[in-house]
Coordinates of C-alpha atoms in Angstrom, one line a residue:
M15 CA -53.7 10.7 56.4
A16 CA -57.5 10.8 56.5
V17 CA -57.5 12.1 52.9
H18 CA -55.5 9.1 51.7
H19 CA -57.7 6.7 53.6
H20 CA -60.8 8.3 52.0
R21 CA -59.2 8.0 48.5
W22 CA -58.4 4.3 49.2
N23 CA -62.0 3.6 50.2
A24 CA -63.2 5.2 47.0
V25 CA -60.8 3.0 44.9
V26 CA -62.0 -0.1 46.7
L27 CA -65.6 0.8 46.2
L28 CA -65.0 1.4 42.5
L29 CA -63.3 -2.0 42.2
L30 CA -66.1 -3.8 43.9
S31 CA -68.7 -2.1 41.8
T32 CA -66.9 -3.0 38.6
F33 CA -66.5 -6.6 39.9
F34 CA -70.3 -7.0 40.4
I35 CA -71.1 -5.5 37.0
I36 CA -68.7 -7.9 35.3
L37 CA -70.0 -10.8 37.4
C38 CA -73.5 -10.1 36.2
F39 CA -72.3 -9.7 32.6
L40 CA -70.8 -13.2 32.7
S41 CA -73.7 -14.9 34.3
P42 CA -76.5 -16.2 32.0
P43 CA -79.2 -16.1 34.7
C44 CA -78.4 -12.4 35.3
L45 CA -78.5 -11.7 31.6
G46 CA -81.9 -13.3 31.5
I47 CA -83.2 -11.1 34.2
R48 CA -81.7 -8.0 32.7
S49 CA -83.3 -8.8 29.3
L50 CA -86.7 -8.4 31.0
S51 CA -86.1 -5.5 33.3
R52 CA -84.3 -3.0 30.9
G53 CA -85.2 -2.0 27.4
G54 CA -81.5 -1.7 26.5
A55 CA -80.4 -5.0 28.0
G56 CA -77.9 -6.9 26.0
L57 CA -76.5 -3.9 24.1
E58 CA -73.1 -4.8 25.5
F59 CA -73.1 -7.6 22.9
H60 CA -73.5 -5.2 19.9
H61 CA -69.7 -4.8 19.4
L62 CA -69.5 -8.6 19.2
L63 CA -72.4 -9.1 16.9
R64 CA -71.4 -7.2 13.8
F65 CA -73.6 -7.9 10.7
S66 CA -73.3 -6.1 7.4
E67 CA -76.4 -4.4 6.2
A68 CA -78.1 -6.5 3.6
P69 CA -79.0 -5.2 0.1
D70 CA -82.4 -3.5 -0.1
Y71 CA -84.3 -6.1 -2.1
R72 CA -87.4 -4.8 -3.9
N73 CA -90.4 -6.3 -5.6
G74 CA -90.3 -7.3 -9.2
V75 CA -92.9 -6.7 -11.9
G76 CA -96.3 -8.3 -11.2
C77 CA -96.1 -8.3 -7.4
S78 CA -99.4 -7.4 -5.7
S79 CA -99.6 -4.1 -3.7
T80 CA -100.0 -4.2 0.0
H81 CA -102.9 -2.3 1.5
S82 CA -102.4 1.1 3.1
P83 CA -101.9 1.5 6.0
F84 CA -99.6 -1.5 6.1
T85 CA -100.6 -4.3 8.5
H86 CA -99.3 -7.9 8.9
C87 CA -102.9 -9.0 8.5
D88 CA -102.8 -8.0 4.9
P89 CA -104.0 -11.0 2.8
S90 CA -101.4 -10.4 0.1
L91 CA -98.5 -11.2 2.4
V92 CA -96.4 -14.4 2.7
H93 CA -95.9 -15.3 6.3
V94 CA -92.7 -16.9 7.6
A95 CA -92.1 -18.0 11.2
M96 CA -88.7 -18.6 12.7
T97 CA -87.1 -18.7 16.1
L98 CA -84.5 -16.1 17.0
D99 CA -81.9 -16.4 19.7
F100 CA -78.3 -15.6 20.6
E101 CA -76.8 -19.0 19.7
Y102 CA -78.4 -19.3 16.3
L103 CA -78.7 -15.7 15.4
R104 CA -76.0 -15.9 12.7
G105 CA -77.9 -18.8 11.0
S106 CA -81.2 -16.9 11.3
I107 CA -79.8 -13.8 9.6
A108 CA -78.4 -15.9 6.8
A109 CA -81.7 -17.7 6.3
V110 CA -83.6 -14.4 6.1
H111 CA -81.0 -13.1 3.7
S112 CA -81.5 -16.1 1.4
V113 CA -85.3 -15.8 1.4
L114 CA -85.2 -12.1 0.4
K115 CA -82.4 -12.6 -2.2
H116 CA -84.3 -15.3 -4.2
S117 CA -87.9 -13.9 -3.7
S118 CA -89.8 -12.4 -6.6
C119 CA -91.7 -10.2 -4.2
P120 CA -89.5 -9.7 -1.1
E121 CA -91.4 -6.6 0.2
N122 CA -94.5 -8.8 0.5
I123 CA -92.9 -11.2 3.0
F124 CA -93.6 -10.8 6.7
F125 CA -91.4 -12.5 9.2
H126 CA -92.6 -13.7 12.6
F127 CA -89.7 -14.2 14.9
I128 CA -90.2 -16.1 18.1
A129 CA -87.6 -15.2 20.8
A130 CA -87.0 -16.9 24.1
E131 CA -88.0 -15.1 27.3
F132 CA -84.7 -15.7 29.0
D133 CA -82.1 -15.5 26.3
A134 CA -78.6 -13.8 26.5
L135 CA -80.1 -11.2 24.2
S136 CA -83.5 -9.7 25.0
P137 CA -86.2 -9.6 22.4
R138 CA -85.7 -5.9 22.1
V139 CA -82.0 -6.2 21.3
L140 CA -82.7 -9.0 18.8
S141 CA -85.2 -6.8 17.1
Q142 CA -82.7 -4.0 16.9
L143 CA -80.1 -6.3 15.4
V144 CA -82.6 -7.5 12.8
R145 CA -83.6 -4.0 11.9
S146 CA -80.1 -2.8 11.6
T147 CA -79.3 -5.7 9.2
F148 CA -82.5 -5.5 7.2
P149 CA -83.8 -1.9 7.5
S150 CA -86.8 -2.4 5.3
L151 CA -87.8 -5.9 6.5
N152 CA -91.4 -6.5 7.6
F153 CA -91.3 -8.4 10.9
K154 CA -92.5 -8.8 14.4
V155 CA -90.8 -10.3 17.4
Y156 CA -92.8 -12.4 19.8
I157 CA -91.7 -13.5 23.3
F158 CA -92.0 -17.3 23.9
R159 CA -92.6 -18.0 27.6
E160 CA -90.5 -21.1 28.4
D161 CA -92.7 -22.1 31.3
T162 CA -95.3 -23.0 28.7
V163 CA -93.4 -26.1 27.8
I164 CA -90.4 -26.5 30.2
N165 CA -92.2 -29.1 32.3
L166 CA -93.1 -31.2 29.3
I167 CA -89.5 -31.5 27.9
S168 CA -87.7 -34.8 28.5
S169 CA -84.0 -35.5 28.0
S170 CA -82.7 -36.1 24.5
I171 CA -79.7 -37.7 22.8
R172 CA -78.2 -34.2 22.4
V173 CA -78.6 -31.4 24.9
A174 CA -79.2 -28.8 22.2
L175 CA -82.4 -30.6 21.3
E176 CA -83.8 -29.9 24.8
N177 CA -83.8 -26.1 24.3
P178 CA -87.4 -24.9 25.0
L179 CA -87.3 -22.7 21.9
N180 CA -87.2 -25.9 19.7
Y181 CA -90.8 -26.4 20.8
A182 CA -92.1 -23.0 19.9
R183 CA -93.5 -24.3 16.6
N184 CA -96.0 -26.3 18.7
Y185 CA -97.5 -23.0 19.8
L186 CA -97.5 -21.0 16.6
G187 CA -101.3 -21.1 16.5
D188 CA -101.4 -19.4 19.9
I189 CA -98.4 -17.1 19.4
L190 CA -99.2 -15.6 16.0
D191 CA -102.2 -13.3 15.7
P192 CA -105.5 -14.9 14.7
C193 CA -105.5 -13.1 11.3
V194 CA -102.5 -15.2 10.3
N195 CA -104.1 -18.3 8.9
R196 CA -101.2 -19.8 7.0
V197 CA -97.5 -19.7 7.7
I198 CA -94.2 -21.3 6.5
Y199 CA -92.1 -22.5 9.4
L200 CA -88.3 -22.5 8.8
D201 CA -85.5 -23.6 11.0
S202 CA -82.5 -21.3 11.6
D203 CA -79.9 -23.5 10.0
L204 CA -81.0 -23.4 6.4
I205 CA -80.9 -21.3 3.3
L206 CA -83.3 -21.0 0.3
V207 CA -81.9 -21.0 -3.2
D208 CA -85.3 -20.6 -4.8
D209 CA -88.4 -18.4 -4.7
I210 CA -90.3 -18.9 -1.4
Y211 CA -93.5 -18.1 -3.3
K212 CA -93.3 -21.5 -4.9
L213 CA -93.4 -23.1 -1.5
W214 CA -96.1 -20.7 -0.2
N215 CA -98.4 -21.7 -3.1
T216 CA -98.4 -25.4 -2.0
T217 CA -101.9 -26.7 -2.1
L218 CA -103.0 -28.4 1.2
S219 CA -105.8 -30.9 0.8
P220 CA -108.9 -30.3 3.0
N221 CA -107.9 -33.0 5.4
H222 CA -104.2 -31.9 5.8
I223 CA -103.0 -29.4 8.3
I224 CA -99.3 -29.2 7.3
G225 CA -97.3 -29.9 4.2
A226 CA -93.7 -31.1 4.2
P227 CA -91.3 -33.4 2.2
E228 CA -91.8 -37.0 3.3
Y229 CA -89.1 -39.7 3.4
C230 CA -90.8 -43.0 3.3
H231 CA -87.6 -44.9 2.7
A232 CA -86.5 -44.0 6.2
N233 CA -87.0 -46.6 9.0
F234 CA -89.9 -45.0 10.7
T235 CA -89.9 -47.5 13.6
T236 CA -86.5 -46.3 14.8
Y237 CA -87.9 -42.9 16.0
F238 CA -89.8 -44.6 18.8
T239 CA -88.7 -47.0 21.6
P240 CA -89.8 -50.6 21.9
T241 CA -92.0 -49.5 24.8
F242 CA -94.1 -47.5 22.3
W243 CA -94.4 -50.3 19.7
S244 CA -95.3 -52.9 22.3
N245 CA -98.3 -50.8 23.5
P246 CA -101.3 -51.4 21.3
S247 CA -103.1 -48.4 22.7
Y248 CA -100.3 -46.0 21.7
K249 CA -100.1 -47.4 18.1
S250 CA -103.9 -47.3 17.7
V251 CA -104.2 -43.6 18.8
A252 CA -101.2 -42.5 16.7
F253 CA -101.7 -44.6 13.5
G254 CA -104.8 -46.7 13.9
S255 CA -107.0 -44.6 11.6
L256 CA -104.5 -44.1 8.8
T257 CA -105.3 -45.1 5.3
R258 CA -101.6 -45.0 4.3
K259 CA -98.2 -45.8 5.7
P260 CA -96.8 -43.1 8.2
C261 CA -93.5 -41.7 6.9
Y262 CA -90.7 -39.7 8.4
F263 CA -90.7 -35.9 7.8
N264 CA -88.4 -33.1 9.0
T265 CA -90.2 -30.4 11.0
G266 CA -87.6 -27.7 10.0
V267 CA -89.6 -26.8 6.9
M268 CA -93.4 -26.9 7.0
V269 CA -96.3 -25.1 5.4
M270 CA -98.9 -24.9 8.1
D271 CA -102.7 -24.2 8.0
L272 CA -103.0 -22.4 11.3
Q273 CA -106.8 -22.0 11.0
K274 CA -107.3 -25.8 10.9
W275 CA -104.5 -26.2 13.5
R276 CA -106.4 -24.0 16.0
A277 CA -109.8 -25.5 15.2
E278 CA -108.6 -29.1 15.8
N279 CA -106.4 -28.1 18.8
Y280 CA -103.2 -29.7 17.6
R281 CA -101.3 -28.0 20.4
S282 CA -103.1 -30.3 22.9
K283 CA -102.5 -33.4 20.8
I284 CA -98.8 -32.8 20.7
E285 CA -98.6 -31.9 24.4
G286 CA -100.5 -35.2 25.1
W287 CA -97.7 -37.2 23.6
M288 CA -95.1 -35.2 25.5
E289 CA -97.0 -35.9 28.8
I290 CA -96.9 -39.6 28.0
Q291 CA -93.1 -39.3 27.2
K292 CA -92.5 -37.8 30.7
K293 CA -94.1 -40.9 32.3
T294 CA -93.0 -43.6 29.9
R295 CA -90.1 -43.1 27.5
I296 CA -91.5 -43.7 24.0
Y297 CA -88.9 -41.8 22.0
E298 CA -85.4 -40.3 22.2
L299 CA -85.1 -37.4 19.8
G300 CA -86.3 -34.1 21.2
S301 CA -89.2 -32.2 19.6
L302 CA -89.6 -34.2 16.4
P303 CA -91.3 -37.4 17.6
P304 CA -94.4 -35.7 19.0
F305 CA -95.0 -34.2 15.6
L306 CA -94.5 -37.6 13.9
L307 CA -97.1 -39.1 16.2
A308 CA -99.6 -36.3 15.6
F309 CA -99.0 -36.0 11.8
G310 CA -97.3 -39.1 10.5
G311 CA -99.3 -40.3 7.5
R312 CA -101.4 -37.1 7.6
I313 CA -99.3 -34.5 5.9
E314 CA -99.4 -33.1 2.4
P315 CA -96.3 -34.4 0.6
I316 CA -94.1 -31.7 -0.8
E317 CA -91.2 -32.1 -3.3
H318 CA -88.0 -33.2 -1.6
R319 CA -86.2 -30.2 -3.2
W320 CA -87.7 -28.0 -0.4
N321 CA -85.8 -29.7 2.4
Q322 CA -82.4 -31.1 1.5
H323 CA -81.9 -31.9 5.2
G324 CA -79.2 -33.7 7.2
L325 CA -76.3 -31.5 6.0
G326 CA -75.2 -31.1 9.5
G327 CA -74.4 -34.8 9.8
D328 CA -75.9 -37.0 12.6
N329 CA -76.6 -35.9 16.1
V330 CA -73.3 -37.3 17.5
R331 CA -70.5 -36.7 15.1
G332 CA -71.8 -34.0 12.8
S333 CA -69.9 -35.4 9.9
C334 CA -70.0 -34.1 6.3
R335 CA -72.8 -35.2 4.0
S336 CA -73.7 -34.8 0.4
L337 CA -77.0 -33.7 -1.2
H338 CA -79.8 -36.1 -1.9
P339 CA -80.4 -36.9 -5.6
G340 CA -82.5 -34.4 -7.5
P341 CA -83.1 -30.6 -7.7
V342 CA -82.5 -28.3 -4.8
S343 CA -84.5 -25.4 -3.6
L344 CA -83.5 -25.4 0.1
L345 CA -80.4 -26.6 1.9
H346 CA -80.8 -27.6 5.6
W347 CA -78.0 -28.2 8.0
S348 CA -80.0 -30.3 10.5
G349 CA -77.8 -32.4 12.7
K350 CA -74.9 -31.5 15.0
G351 CA -72.7 -29.6 12.5
K352 CA -73.5 -26.0 11.6
P353 CA -71.9 -24.3 8.7
W354 CA -70.8 -21.1 10.5
V355 CA -69.1 -23.2 13.3
R356 CA -67.3 -25.4 10.8
L357 CA -66.2 -22.4 8.6
D358 CA -64.9 -20.5 11.5
G359 CA -63.0 -23.6 12.8
K360 CA -61.4 -24.2 9.4
K361 CA -63.1 -27.5 9.2
A362 CA -65.8 -26.7 6.6
C363 CA -67.6 -29.4 4.7
P364 CA -67.9 -28.9 0.9
L365 CA -71.5 -27.9 1.1
D366 CA -70.8 -25.3 3.9
H367 CA -69.4 -23.0 1.2
L368 CA -72.9 -22.8 -0.4
W369 CA -74.1 -21.2 2.9
E370 CA -71.2 -18.8 3.1
P371 CA -72.4 -16.2 0.5
Y372 CA -75.5 -15.5 2.6
D373 CA -73.5 -15.0 5.8
L374 CA -73.7 -11.3 6.8
F375 CA -71.6 -11.8 10.0
K376 CA -68.5 -9.6 10.2
G377 CA -66.9 -10.7 13.4
R378 CA -65.7 -13.7 15.3
R379 CA -68.1 -13.6 18.2
E380 CA -67.1 -16.8 20.0
R381 CA -63.4 -16.0 20.0
E382 CA -63.9 -12.5 21.3
I383 CA -66.2 -13.6 24.1
Q384 CA -63.7 -16.2 25.2
R385 CA -60.9 -13.7 25.1
Q386 CA -62.9 -11.2 27.1
Q387 CA -63.9 -13.9 29.6
Q388 CA -60.2 -14.8 30.1
Q389 CA -59.3 -11.2 30.7
F390 CA -62.2 -10.7 33.1
G391 CA -61.3 -14.0 34.8
G392 CA -58.0 -12.6 36.0
F393 CA -59.7 -9.5 37.3
V394 CA -62.4 -11.5 39.0
G395 CA -59.8 -13.6 40.8
G396 CA -58.1 -10.4 42.0
A397 CA -61.3 -8.8 43.1
S398 CA -62.2 -12.0 45.1
S399 CA -58.9 -11.8 46.9
L400 CA -59.6 -8.1 47.7
I401 CA -63.0 -9.1 49.2
G402 CA -61.3 -11.7 51.3
W403 CA -58.8 -9.1 52.5
L404 CA -61.4 -6.6 53.4

């Protein structure tokens, strides 16, 4: 009888141990802690995140040789900065794939990936996934500490816009190594269909810190509240010294002079507007307005072909949209709708099919996670009953 009792205790102990492991697996805060405490954290997701290995793209004729030994401070490199996280990983992989596919010198591109400190996948695991998909890629993963900006973020019209990682571009001058003086910042929901070297070779005037396509036909005043426009001091600080009209630009594609950025401390200028926003609501739309206030009317205009934005529809409905008139070098699904979500849901917009050839994802991550959670949910309920019984 004692033997049977001993065996029963062992079974109960095993069930309880399994319950707590599953509970931790399903809990985002726990995942965040594990991503910092263990080098292999997040490996459980690998069977859900299946990406095909990309072709090994090589330099064409005429590409400059990198120095030996290789370093990301090599002056011959093109630097690209992007964020990297669990939710947008599929988009990021497709974006990188498109950059390499259309580049004349893909081996001379260095990617700087900014990963959240508390993401469902740790920076180490994200790095492993990138390396397994692009074995010869030149890249480095940096950890973005969310407490750097979390207290400056105000509510937005869409919850996704409040993600601290959206604000990482404000801190590129601090995150990237001092030897990186120039970088192209790209969002994760876009693809290039042209050579990124053409964008890299954009000339920035001496008095300009960033270059981006401008859209002066857009109603610039709608990006700020009546509270802002009724305050003469705000208008004077933001636009009082301008010699030309401030225009809307999208921050998802920017050529940035980090040397000037650091020297003129634009991080503090952007944070200053975010601090005002916390006290007095002067805008509604996430991380974009502080950039408009700091740079509106002060950017180097780049051809519109380098940011055919808005393909994700608006921030509420995410409806289908068509391309702007003119040539196209970059397609950007800014807005609520993302091509991978719509394709998986069999509700693709016509332009989503242009994104599809760059998609290296092999699984159906969301469906598998939901299925596993439903399976675990039944077990968790049973384990809870067992705890109550004990």
